[in-house]
Amino acid sequence: MKRKSMLALLLAVSMTCSMTAATGAVAFASDDTATEESADDAEATDAAEATDAAEAEDASDDTAEASDDDQKAADEVAALIDKIYVQERNDTTDEDCKAAKEAWDKLTDAQKELVEGEEASPEYFGRDTGDASKDDPRNQDEIGENEILVVSFGTSFNDSRAEDIKGIEDALAEAYPDWSVRRAFTAQIIINHVEARDDEAIDNMQQALDRAVDNGVKNLVVQPTHLMHGAEYDEMVDAVNEYKDKFESIAIAEPMLGEVGDDATVINDDKKAVAQAITDAACQEAGFDDMQAAADAGTAFVFMGHGTSHTANVTYDQMQTQMEDLGFTNAFIGTVEGEPEDTACEEVIAKVKDAGFKNVVLRPLMVVAGDHANNDMAGDDEDSWKSQFEASGAFDSVDCQIEGLGRIEAVEDLFVEHTKAAIDSLGTSDDAEATDDAEATDDAAADDTATDDAAEETTDAE
């Protein structure tokens, strides 16, 4: 019994060891499988991440490439705009204007926002300034013998060009139907802008004068729409003088405010007329019966001029004197540029504040309501006059009237008077009267002769 028990015990131990060994082998095999699966998962994750990274890198490269292409296209347009943003016309100006607009039209909206150059910006072609079709470039031929050439600095703001500059031209055409009214701008930069954007061709001084010569004009009156005898006026006079021998007679009319004078105390009827006209228009727009009613309501009007380094800049001080002479204590004259410094924005703010007015209305003292009126005066930038008046914290309200002088009827009438004086100076009307008188005298003499002959014939018959 003992031997059999021993054998059974040994057999049990042997089977137990075998099973343990087998179990261990299975365990080891299971661990290896798990390790392999873990490795496979890691490799898959790494591969996916690598793929994602590669795709992200490719997308980034594509975006960078697209961004570079967009900027390149925008830069090409900016260069074309800068090329025509010049004061001299040349043989390729017309083609350059056309090329700039065509290139702009090919840009996407996103690309247009990237256009930046020395002078170029998205606003050059993109800003809406009104309907250009309402304007008339007045560059027609078949002028006739008598021409009134209206010379303006110009503006690229379509609404202002049609209402302010064309307004003056239309008034002259109505007043002098026997004279052909034509237009010239002195700013080639503006001429190019309007041509490129709106396909409207406006003559510069040389083109307009050459047109007059080619059309056989004999009597030429040049009416500037300039405010004063400043630098622009002087340049215009020099250009006209080069053509003096091309016409039988030529006269240059006075600018809006007439002669300048030596100091701030010198005023004249022209300045008085403009001061009254612009304050009347400003009050009407603001809802007041007159300047006194506005003053009683605590409202001041600030008229912003351009300013100049020319000695004619004293004209602005003269206009301030004129306002005071008219009793307008709530009228203030300022300038964007030039001297003296007492017309600078900060000085005008101080004057209005010291005078105790709490409400301010800003309005341009300019023929047109163009870039200066829309940006320097009424713009949202911190250096605009509107922003500076608001930032001072001294006023309850600051409003803007964006209207040029050229649309005011009284101002148009003033230009009509200046043109009449120039026409009269040519002697053409006197010559016509003299001719009429001579013809009347001849007719009377003929009548007397006929009477005498009849009397003689009657006597002979008797």
CSV table of C-alpha atoms in Angstrom, one decimal:
chain,number,residue,atom,x,y,z
A,1,MET,CA,0.0,0.0,0.0
A,2,LYS,CA,2.7,2.4,0.8
A,3,ARG,CA,4.4,1.8,-2.6
A,4,LYS,CA,1.2,2.4,-4.5
A,5,SER,CA,0.5,5.6,-2.5
A,6,MET,CA,4.0,6.9,-3.3
A,7,LEU,CA,3.5,6.2,-7.0
A,8,ALA,CA,0.2,8.0,-7.0
A,9,LEU,CA,1.7,11.0,-5.2
A,10,LEU,CA,4.6,11.2,-7.7
A,11,LEU,CA,2.1,11.0,-10.6
A,12,ALA,CA,0.0,13.9,-9.1
A,13,VAL,CA,3.1,16.0,-8.6
A,14,SER,CA,4.2,15.4,-12.2
A,15,MET,CA,0.8,16.3,-13.6
A,16,THR,CA,0.7,19.5,-11.5
A,17,CYS,CA,4.1,20.5,-12.8
A,18,SER,CA,3.1,19.9,-16.4
A,19,MET,CA,-0.1,21.9,-16.0
A,20,THR,CA,1.9,24.7,-14.4
A,21,ALA,CA,4.4,24.7,-17.2
A,22,ALA,CA,1.6,24.8,-19.8
A,23,THR,CA,-0.2,27.6,-18.0
A,24,GLY,CA,3.0,29.6,-17.8
A,25,ALA,CA,3.6,29.1,-21.5
A,26,VAL,CA,0.1,30.3,-22.3
A,27,ALA,CA,0.6,33.3,-20.0
A,28,PHE,CA,3.9,34.2,-21.7
A,29,ALA,CA,2.3,33.8,-25.1
A,30,SER,CA,-0.6,36.1,-24.0
A,31,ASP,CA,1.9,38.7,-22.7
A,32,ASP,CA,3.7,38.7,-26.0
A,33,THR,CA,0.5,39.1,-28.0
A,34,ALA,CA,-0.5,42.1,-25.8
A,35,THR,CA,2.9,43.7,-26.3
A,36,GLU,CA,2.7,43.2,-30.0
A,37,GLU,CA,-0.8,44.6,-30.2
A,38,SER,CA,0.3,47.6,-28.1
A,39,ALA,CA,3.3,48.2,-30.4
A,40,ASP,CA,1.0,48.0,-33.4
A,41,ASP,CA,-1.4,50.5,-31.9
A,42,ALA,CA,1.5,52.9,-31.1
A,43,GLU,CA,2.8,52.5,-34.7
A,44,ALA,CA,-0.7,53.2,-36.0
A,45,THR,CA,-1.1,56.3,-33.8
A,46,ASP,CA,2.3,57.6,-34.8
A,47,ALA,CA,1.5,57.0,-38.5
A,48,ALA,CA,-1.9,58.9,-38.1
A,49,GLU,CA,-0.2,61.7,-36.3
A,50,ALA,CA,2.5,61.9,-39.0
A,51,THR,CA,-0.2,61.9,-41.7
A,52,ASP,CA,-2.1,64.7,-39.9
A,53,ALA,CA,1.1,66.7,-39.5
A,54,ALA,CA,2.0,66.3,-43.1
A,55,GLU,CA,-1.5,67.3,-44.2
A,56,ALA,CA,-1.4,70.3,-41.9
A,57,GLU,CA,2.0,71.2,-43.2
A,58,ASP,CA,0.7,70.9,-46.8
A,59,ALA,CA,-2.4,73.0,-45.9
A,60,SER,CA,-0.2,75.6,-44.3
A,61,ASP,CA,2.0,75.6,-47.4
A,62,ASP,CA,-1.0,76.0,-49.6
A,63,THR,CA,-2.4,78.8,-47.4
A,64,ALA,CA,1.0,80.6,-47.4
A,65,GLU,CA,1.2,80.1,-51.2
A,66,ALA,CA,-2.3,81.5,-51.7
A,67,SER,CA,-1.5,84.4,-49.3
A,68,ASP,CA,1.6,85.2,-51.3
A,69,ASP,CA,-0.3,85.1,-54.5
A,70,ASP,CA,-3.0,87.4,-53.2
A,71,GLN,CA,-0.5,89.9,-51.9
A,72,LYS,CA,1.4,89.7,-55.2
A,73,ALA,CA,-1.7,90.5,-57.2
A,74,ALA,CA,-2.6,93.3,-54.8
A,75,ASP,CA,0.9,94.8,-55.0
A,76,GLU,CA,0.8,94.8,-58.8
A,77,VAL,CA,-2.4,96.9,-58.7
A,78,ALA,CA,-0.9,99.2,-56.0
A,79,ALA,CA,2.1,99.8,-58.3
A,80,LEU,CA,-0.3,100.7,-61.2
A,81,ILE,CA,-2.2,103.1,-59.0
A,82,ASP,CA,1.0,104.8,-57.8
A,83,LYS,CA,2.1,105.1,-61.5
A,84,ILE,CA,-0.9,107.3,-62.3
A,85,TYR,CA,-0.9,109.2,-59.0
A,86,VAL,CA,1.2,111.9,-60.5
A,87,GLN,CA,0.9,115.6,-61.4
A,88,GLU,CA,2.3,115.3,-64.9
A,89,ARG,CA,0.5,113.8,-67.9
A,90,ASN,CA,2.5,111.8,-70.3
A,91,ASP,CA,2.1,109.8,-73.5
A,92,THR,CA,1.0,106.6,-71.7
A,93,THR,CA,-1.4,108.2,-69.1
A,94,ASP,CA,-4.6,107.0,-70.8
A,95,GLU,CA,-3.3,103.5,-71.2
A,96,ASP,CA,-2.0,103.5,-67.6
A,97,CYS,CA,-5.3,104.6,-66.2
A,98,LYS,CA,-7.1,101.8,-68.2
A,99,ALA,CA,-4.6,99.2,-67.1
A,100,ALA,CA,-4.9,100.1,-63.4
A,101,LYS,CA,-8.7,99.7,-63.5
A,102,GLU,CA,-8.7,96.5,-65.4
A,103,ALA,CA,-6.2,95.0,-62.9
A,104,TRP,CA,-8.3,96.1,-60.0
A,105,ASP,CA,-11.5,94.6,-61.5
A,106,LYS,CA,-9.7,91.2,-61.6
A,107,LEU,CA,-9.0,91.1,-57.9
A,108,THR,CA,-11.1,89.2,-55.4
A,109,ASP,CA,-12.7,91.2,-52.6
A,110,ALA,CA,-10.1,89.8,-50.2
A,111,GLN,CA,-7.2,90.8,-52.6
A,112,LYS,CA,-8.6,94.3,-52.9
A,113,GLU,CA,-8.3,94.8,-49.2
A,114,LEU,CA,-4.6,94.1,-49.5
A,115,VAL,CA,-3.9,97.0,-51.9
A,116,GLU,CA,-1.4,99.3,-50.3
A,117,GLY,CA,1.2,101.5,-52.0
A,118,GLU,CA,2.9,104.8,-51.6
A,119,GLU,CA,-0.4,106.5,-52.5
A,120,ALA,CA,-2.6,103.5,-53.4
A,121,SER,CA,-5.3,102.1,-51.1
A,122,PRO,CA,-8.5,100.1,-51.4
A,123,GLU,CA,-10.4,103.4,-51.4
A,124,TYR,CA,-8.8,104.6,-54.7
A,125,PHE,CA,-11.2,102.4,-56.7
A,126,GLY,CA,-13.4,101.0,-54.0
A,127,ARG,CA,-14.8,104.1,-52.3
A,128,ASP,CA,-18.3,105.1,-53.4
A,129,THR,CA,-18.4,108.9,-54.0
A,130,GLY,CA,-21.6,109.1,-56.0
A,131,ASP,CA,-22.8,108.8,-59.6
A,132,ALA,CA,-20.2,110.1,-62.1
A,133,SER,CA,-22.8,110.0,-64.9
A,134,LYS,CA,-24.5,113.1,-63.3
A,135,ASP,CA,-21.4,115.1,-64.2
A,136,ASP,CA,-20.4,116.8,-67.5
A,137,PRO,CA,-16.7,117.0,-68.3
A,138,ARG,CA,-17.4,119.8,-70.8
A,139,ASN,CA,-14.7,118.7,-73.2
A,140,GLN,CA,-16.8,119.1,-76.3
A,141,ASP,CA,-15.5,120.6,-79.5
A,142,GLU,CA,-17.4,123.0,-81.8
A,143,ILE,CA,-16.9,125.7,-79.3
A,144,GLY,CA,-17.5,128.8,-81.5
A,145,GLU,CA,-15.7,132.1,-81.3
A,146,ASN,CA,-16.5,132.9,-77.7
A,147,GLU,CA,-15.4,130.6,-74.8
A,148,ILE,CA,-15.7,130.8,-71.0
A,149,LEU,CA,-13.1,128.3,-69.6
A,150,VAL,CA,-13.9,127.4,-66.0
A,151,VAL,CA,-10.7,126.4,-64.2
A,152,SER,CA,-10.9,124.3,-61.0
A,153,PHE,CA,-8.4,122.4,-58.9
A,154,GLY,CA,-10.9,119.5,-59.2
A,155,THR,CA,-12.2,116.7,-57.1
A,156,SER,CA,-12.6,112.9,-57.4
A,157,PHE,CA,-15.8,112.9,-55.3
A,158,ASN,CA,-18.4,112.5,-58.0
A,159,ASP,CA,-21.4,114.0,-56.1
A,160,SER,CA,-19.4,117.1,-55.2
A,161,ARG,CA,-18.0,117.5,-58.7
A,162,ALA,CA,-21.6,117.4,-60.1
A,163,GLU,CA,-23.1,119.7,-57.6
A,164,ASP,CA,-20.4,122.1,-56.8
A,165,ILE,CA,-18.2,122.5,-59.9
A,166,LYS,CA,-20.8,121.7,-62.5
A,167,GLY,CA,-23.2,123.9,-60.5
A,168,ILE,CA,-21.0,127.0,-61.2
A,169,GLU,CA,-20.5,126.0,-64.8
A,170,ASP,CA,-24.2,125.5,-65.4
A,171,ALA,CA,-24.9,129.0,-63.9
A,172,LEU,CA,-22.4,130.6,-66.3
A,173,ALA,CA,-23.8,128.7,-69.3
A,174,GLU,CA,-27.3,129.9,-68.4
A,175,ALA,CA,-26.2,133.5,-67.9
A,176,TYR,CA,-24.2,133.7,-71.1
A,177,PRO,CA,-25.9,131.5,-73.8
A,178,ASP,CA,-23.7,133.1,-76.5
A,179,TRP,CA,-20.6,131.8,-74.9
A,180,SER,CA,-19.5,128.1,-74.8
A,181,VAL,CA,-18.6,127.0,-71.3
A,182,ARG,CA,-15.8,124.5,-71.1
A,183,ARG,CA,-13.8,122.9,-68.1
A,184,ALA,CA,-10.2,122.5,-67.1
A,185,PHE,CA,-8.8,121.0,-63.9
A,186,THR,CA,-5.3,121.9,-62.6
A,187,ALA,CA,-4.8,118.7,-60.6
A,188,GLN,CA,-3.6,115.9,-62.9
A,189,ILE,CA,-3.7,113.5,-60.0
A,190,ILE,CA,-7.5,114.1,-59.8
A,191,ILE,CA,-7.9,113.9,-63.6
A,192,ASN,CA,-6.2,110.5,-63.7
A,193,HIS,CA,-8.3,109.2,-60.8
A,194,VAL,CA,-11.6,110.2,-62.4
A,195,GLU,CA,-10.5,108.8,-65.8
A,196,ALA,CA,-9.3,105.5,-64.3
A,197,ARG,CA,-12.2,104.9,-62.0
A,198,ASP,CA,-15.1,106.4,-63.9
A,199,ASP,CA,-13.9,106.6,-67.5
A,200,GLU,CA,-14.5,110.3,-67.5
A,201,ALA,CA,-12.0,112.4,-69.4
A,202,ILE,CA,-11.4,115.9,-68.1
A,203,ASP,CA,-9.0,118.4,-69.7
A,204,ASN,CA,-6.0,119.8,-67.9
A,205,MET,CA,-5.0,123.4,-68.6
A,206,GLN,CA,-2.9,122.6,-71.7
A,207,GLN,CA,-5.5,120.3,-73.2
A,208,ALA,CA,-8.3,122.8,-72.7
A,209,LEU,CA,-6.3,125.7,-74.1
A,210,ASP,CA,-5.2,123.6,-77.1
A,211,ARG,CA,-8.8,122.6,-77.6
A,212,ALA,CA,-9.8,126.3,-77.7
A,213,VAL,CA,-7.1,127.1,-80.3
A,214,ASP,CA,-7.9,124.1,-82.5
A,215,ASN,CA,-11.6,125.2,-82.4
A,216,GLY,CA,-10.8,128.7,-83.6
A,217,VAL,CA,-11.9,130.5,-80.4
A,218,LYS,CA,-11.3,134.2,-80.8
A,219,ASN,CA,-12.4,135.6,-77.4
A,220,LEU,CA,-11.4,133.7,-74.3
A,221,VAL,CA,-12.5,134.4,-70.7
A,222,VAL,CA,-11.0,132.3,-68.0
A,223,GLN,CA,-13.0,132.0,-64.8
A,224,PRO,CA,-11.2,130.3,-61.9
A,225,THR,CA,-13.3,128.7,-59.1
A,226,HIS,CA,-10.4,129.1,-56.7
A,227,LEU,CA,-11.1,130.8,-53.4
A,228,MET,CA,-8.3,133.4,-53.7
A,229,HIS,CA,-5.2,134.7,-55.5
A,230,GLY,CA,-3.1,131.9,-54.2
A,231,ALA,CA,-0.5,129.5,-55.6
A,232,GLU,CA,-3.1,127.6,-57.8
A,233,TYR,CA,-4.3,130.9,-59.2
A,234,ASP,CA,-0.8,132.1,-60.0
A,235,GLU,CA,0.0,128.8,-61.8
A,236,MET,CA,-3.2,129.1,-63.8
A,237,VAL,CA,-2.3,132.7,-64.9
A,238,ASP,CA,1.2,131.5,-66.0
A,239,ALA,CA,-0.4,128.8,-68.2
A,240,VAL,CA,-2.9,131.2,-69.8
A,241,ASN,CA,-0.2,133.8,-70.5
A,242,GLU,CA,1.7,131.2,-72.7
A,243,TYR,CA,-1.3,131.3,-75.0
A,244,LYS,CA,-1.9,135.0,-75.2
A,245,ASP,CA,-0.9,135.3,-78.8
A,246,LYS,CA,-3.3,132.5,-79.8
A,247,PHE,CA,-6.5,134.5,-79.3
A,248,GLU,CA,-7.7,137.9,-80.4
A,249,SER,CA,-8.7,138.8,-76.8
A,250,ILE,CA,-8.3,137.1,-73.5
A,251,ALA,CA,-9.3,138.0,-69.9
A,252,ILE,CA,-8.9,136.3,-66.5
A,253,ALA,CA,-11.8,136.8,-64.1
A,254,GLU,CA,-11.5,137.2,-60.3
A,255,PRO,CA,-11.5,134.2,-58.0
A,256,MET,CA,-14.3,133.9,-55.5
A,257,LEU,CA,-13.1,136.2,-52.8
A,258,GLY,CA,-11.5,138.8,-55.1
A,259,GLU,CA,-8.4,140.7,-54.3
A,260,VAL,CA,-6.4,139.7,-51.3
A,261,GLY,CA,-5.3,142.9,-49.6
A,262,ASP,CA,-2.3,143.5,-47.3
A,263,ASP,CA,-3.6,142.4,-43.9
A,264,ALA,CA,-6.5,140.9,-41.9
A,265,THR,CA,-8.5,144.1,-41.9
A,266,VAL,CA,-8.9,144.3,-45.6
A,267,ILE,CA,-12.3,143.0,-46.7
A,268,ASN,CA,-14.4,143.6,-49.8
A,269,ASP,CA,-17.9,143.0,-51.2
A,270,ASP,CA,-16.9,139.6,-52.5
A,271,LYS,CA,-15.9,138.4,-49.0
A,272,LYS,CA,-19.1,139.9,-47.6
A,273,ALA,CA,-21.2,138.1,-50.1
A,274,VAL,CA,-19.6,134.8,-49.4
A,275,ALA,CA,-19.7,135.2,-45.7
A,276,GLN,CA,-23.5,136.0,-45.9
A,277,ALA,CA,-24.1,133.1,-48.3
A,278,ILE,CA,-22.3,130.4,-46.4
A,279,THR,CA,-23.8,131.4,-43.0
A,280,ASP,CA,-27.3,131.5,-44.5
A,281,ALA,CA,-26.8,128.0,-46.0
A,282,ALA,CA,-25.3,126.7,-42.8
A,283,CYS,CA,-28.2,128.0,-40.7
A,284,GLN,CA,-30.8,126.6,-43.0
A,285,GLU,CA,-29.2,123.2,-43.0
A,286,ALA,CA,-29.0,123.2,-39.2
A,287,GLY,CA,-32.6,124.4,-38.8
A,288,PHE,CA,-32.1,128.0,-37.6
A,289,ASP,CA,-33.6,131.1,-39.0
A,290,ASP,CA,-30.4,133.0,-38.8
A,291,MET,CA,-27.0,133.2,-37.1
A,292,GLN,CA,-28.5,135.1,-34.0
A,293,ALA,CA,-31.0,132.3,-33.5
A,294,ALA,CA,-28.2,129.8,-33.6
A,295,ALA,CA,-26.1,131.8,-31.2
A,296,ASP,CA,-29.0,132.0,-28.8
A,297,ALA,CA,-29.3,128.2,-28.9
A,298,GLY,CA,-25.6,127.9,-28.0
A,299,THR,CA,-24.5,126.8,-31.5
A,300,ALA,CA,-21.3,127.9,-33.2
A,301,PHE,CA,-20.4,127.3,-36.9
A,302,VAL,CA,-16.8,126.5,-37.8
A,303,PHE,CA,-15.9,127.0,-41.4
A,304,MET,CA,-12.8,124.9,-42.3
A,305,GLY,CA,-10.7,126.2,-45.2
A,306,HIS,CA,-7.7,124.5,-46.9
A,307,GLY,CA,-5.0,127.0,-46.0
A,308,THR,CA,-1.8,127.7,-47.9
A,309,SER,CA,1.8,128.7,-47.5
A,310,HIS,CA,1.2,131.5,-50.0
A,311,THR,CA,0.9,135.1,-48.8
A,312,ALA,CA,-2.8,134.9,-49.7
A,313,ASN,CA,-3.4,132.8,-46.6
A,314,VAL,CA,-4.3,136.1,-44.9
A,315,THR,CA,-7.6,135.8,-46.7
A,316,TYR,CA,-8.8,133.5,-44.0
A,317,ASP,CA,-8.2,136.1,-41.3
A,318,GLN,CA,-9.9,138.6,-43.5
A,319,MET,CA,-12.9,136.3,-43.6
A,320,GLN,CA,-12.9,136.1,-39.8
A,321,THR,CA,-12.9,139.9,-39.8
A,322,GLN,CA,-15.8,139.9,-42.2
A,323,MET,CA,-17.8,137.5,-40.0
A,324,GLU,CA,-17.2,139.8,-37.0
A,325,ASP,CA,-18.2,142.9,-39.0
A,326,LEU,CA,-21.5,141.2,-39.9
A,327,GLY,CA,-22.1,140.6,-36.1
A,328,PHE,CA,-21.7,136.8,-36.3
A,329,THR,CA,-20.1,136.1,-32.9
A,330,ASN,CA,-20.6,132.4,-33.4
A,331,ALA,CA,-18.8,132.1,-36.8
A,332,PHE,CA,-15.1,130.8,-36.7
A,333,ILE,CA,-12.7,130.3,-39.5
A,334,GLY,CA,-10.0,127.6,-39.5
A,335,THR,CA,-7.6,125.9,-41.9
A,336,VAL,CA,-6.2,122.4,-42.4
A,337,GLU,CA,-2.8,123.7,-43.5
A,338,GLY,CA,-0.8,126.9,-43.7
A,339,GLU,CA,-0.1,129.8,-41.3
A,340,PRO,CA,-0.9,131.7,-39.2
A,341,GLU,CA,-1.3,129.1,-36.5
A,342,ASP,CA,-4.4,130.8,-35.0
A,343,THR,CA,-6.5,129.1,-37.6
A,344,ALA,CA,-5.3,125.6,-36.6
A,345,CYS,CA,-7.8,123.2,-35.2
A,346,GLU,CA,-6.7,123.3,-31.6
A,347,GLU,CA,-6.7,127.1,-31.7
A,348,VAL,CA,-10.2,127.2,-33.1
A,349,ILE,CA,-11.4,124.7,-30.5
A,350,ALA,CA,-10.1,127.0,-27.8
A,351,LYS,CA,-11.8,130.0,-29.3
A,352,VAL,CA,-15.2,128.3,-29.5
A,353,LYS,CA,-14.8,126.9,-26.0
A,354,ASP,CA,-13.8,130.3,-24.6
A,355,ALA,CA,-16.8,131.9,-26.3
A,356,GLY,CA,-19.1,129.6,-24.4
A,357,PHE,CA,-20.8,127.7,-27.2
A,358,LYS,CA,-21.7,124.1,-26.4
A,359,ASN,CA,-22.9,122.9,-29.8
A,360,VAL,CA,-20.6,122.9,-32.9
A,361,VAL,CA,-21.4,122.6,-36.6
A,362,LEU,CA,-18.4,122.0,-38.9
A,363,ARG,CA,-18.7,123.0,-42.6
A,364,PRO,CA,-16.1,123.4,-45.4
A,365,LEU,CA,-15.0,126.8,-46.6
A,366,MET,CA,-14.2,125.3,-49.9
A,367,VAL,CA,-15.7,125.2,-53.4
A,368,VAL,CA,-16.0,121.4,-53.3
A,369,ALA,CA,-16.9,119.0,-50.5
A,370,GLY,CA,-14.1,116.5,-51.5
A,371,ASP,CA,-11.3,114.7,-49.6
A,372,HIS,CA,-10.7,117.5,-47.1
A,373,ALA,CA,-14.3,117.8,-46.2
A,374,ASN,CA,-15.0,114.1,-46.0
A,375,ASN,CA,-11.7,113.0,-44.3
A,376,ASP,CA,-9.9,115.9,-42.7
A,377,MET,CA,-13.1,117.5,-41.4
A,378,ALA,CA,-15.7,114.8,-40.9
A,379,GLY,CA,-13.6,111.6,-40.9
A,380,ASP,CA,-13.4,109.0,-38.1
A,381,ASP,CA,-9.7,109.2,-37.6
A,382,GLU,CA,-8.5,110.7,-34.4
A,383,ASP,CA,-6.8,113.6,-36.2
A,384,SER,CA,-10.0,114.7,-38.0
A,385,TRP,CA,-11.6,118.0,-36.9
A,386,LYS,CA,-14.7,116.2,-35.8
A,387,SER,CA,-12.7,113.8,-33.7
A,388,GLN,CA,-10.6,116.5,-32.2
A,389,PHE,CA,-13.6,118.6,-31.2
A,390,GLU,CA,-15.3,115.5,-29.7
A,391,ALA,CA,-12.1,114.5,-27.8
A,392,SER,CA,-11.8,118.0,-26.2
A,393,GLY,CA,-14.8,117.1,-24.1
A,394,ALA,CA,-15.9,120.7,-24.2
A,395,PHE,CA,-19.0,120.4,-26.4
A,396,ASP,CA,-22.4,118.7,-26.1
A,397,SER,CA,-22.7,118.0,-29.8
A,398,VAL,CA,-20.4,118.1,-32.9
A,399,ASP,CA,-22.1,117.9,-36.3
A,400,CYS,CA,-20.9,118.1,-39.9
A,401,GLN,CA,-22.3,119.6,-43.0
A,402,ILE,CA,-20.5,118.1,-46.0
A,403,GLU,CA,-21.5,120.7,-48.7
A,404,GLY,CA,-19.3,122.7,-50.9
A,405,LEU,CA,-19.7,126.4,-51.7
A,406,GLY,CA,-20.2,125.8,-55.4
A,407,ARG,CA,-23.8,124.6,-54.9
A,408,ILE,CA,-24.9,127.8,-53.1
A,409,GLU,CA,-26.9,130.0,-55.5
A,410,ALA,CA,-25.6,133.3,-54.1
A,411,VAL,CA,-22.0,132.0,-54.7
A,412,GLU,CA,-22.9,131.0,-58.2
A,413,ASP,CA,-24.3,134.5,-58.8
A,414,LEU,CA,-21.0,135.9,-57.6
A,415,PHE,CA,-19.1,133.9,-60.2
A,416,VAL,CA,-21.6,135.2,-62.8
A,417,GLU,CA,-20.7,138.7,-61.8
A,418,HIS,CA,-17.0,138.1,-62.0
A,419,THR,CA,-17.4,136.6,-65.5
A,420,LYS,CA,-19.4,139.5,-66.7
A,421,ALA,CA,-16.7,141.9,-65.5
A,422,ALA,CA,-14.1,139.9,-67.5
A,423,ILE,CA,-16.3,139.8,-70.6
A,424,ASP,CA,-16.9,143.5,-70.4
A,425,SER,CA,-13.1,144.1,-70.1
A,426,LEU,CA,-12.6,142.5,-73.5
A,427,GLY,CA,-14.7,145.3,-75.1
A,428,THR,CA,-16.7,142.7,-77.1
A,429,SER,CA,-20.0,144.1,-75.8
A,430,ASP,CA,-18.8,147.7,-76.3
A,431,ASP,CA,-17.8,146.8,-79.9
A,432,ALA,CA,-21.2,145.3,-80.5
A,433,GLU,CA,-22.9,148.4,-79.1
A,434,ALA,CA,-20.6,150.6,-81.2
A,435,THR,CA,-21.5,148.5,-84.3
A,436,ASP,CA,-25.2,148.8,-83.5
A,437,ASP,CA,-24.8,152.6,-83.0
A,438,ALA,CA,-22.9,152.9,-86.3
A,439,GLU,CA,-25.5,150.9,-88.1
A,440,ALA,CA,-28.2,153.0,-86.6
A,441,THR,CA,-26.4,156.2,-87.7
A,442,ASP,CA,-26.0,154.8,-91.2
A,443,ASP,CA,-29.7,154.0,-91.3
A,444,ALA,CA,-30.6,157.4,-90.1
A,445,ALA,CA,-28.3,159.0,-92.7
A,446,ALA,CA,-29.8,156.9,-95.4
A,447,ASP,CA,-33.3,157.9,-94.2
A,448,ASP,CA,-32.2,161.6,-94.4
A,449,THR,CA,-30.8,161.1,-97.9
A,450,ALA,CA,-34.0,159.4,-99.0
A,451,THR,CA,-36.1,162.3,-97.6
A,452,ASP,CA,-33.9,164.8,-99.3
A,453,ASP,CA,-34.1,162.9,-102.6
A,454,ALA,CA,-37.9,162.7,-102.2
A,455,ALA,CA,-38.1,166.4,-101.5
A,456,GLU,CA,-35.9,167.2,-104.5
A,457,GLU,CA,-38.0,165.0,-106.7
A,458,THR,CA,-41.2,166.6,-105.4
A,459,THR,CA,-39.7,170.1,-106.1
A,460,ASP,CA,-38.7,169.0,-109.6
A,461,ALA,CA,-42.2,167.7,-110.1
A,462,GLU,CA,-43.7,171.0,-109.0
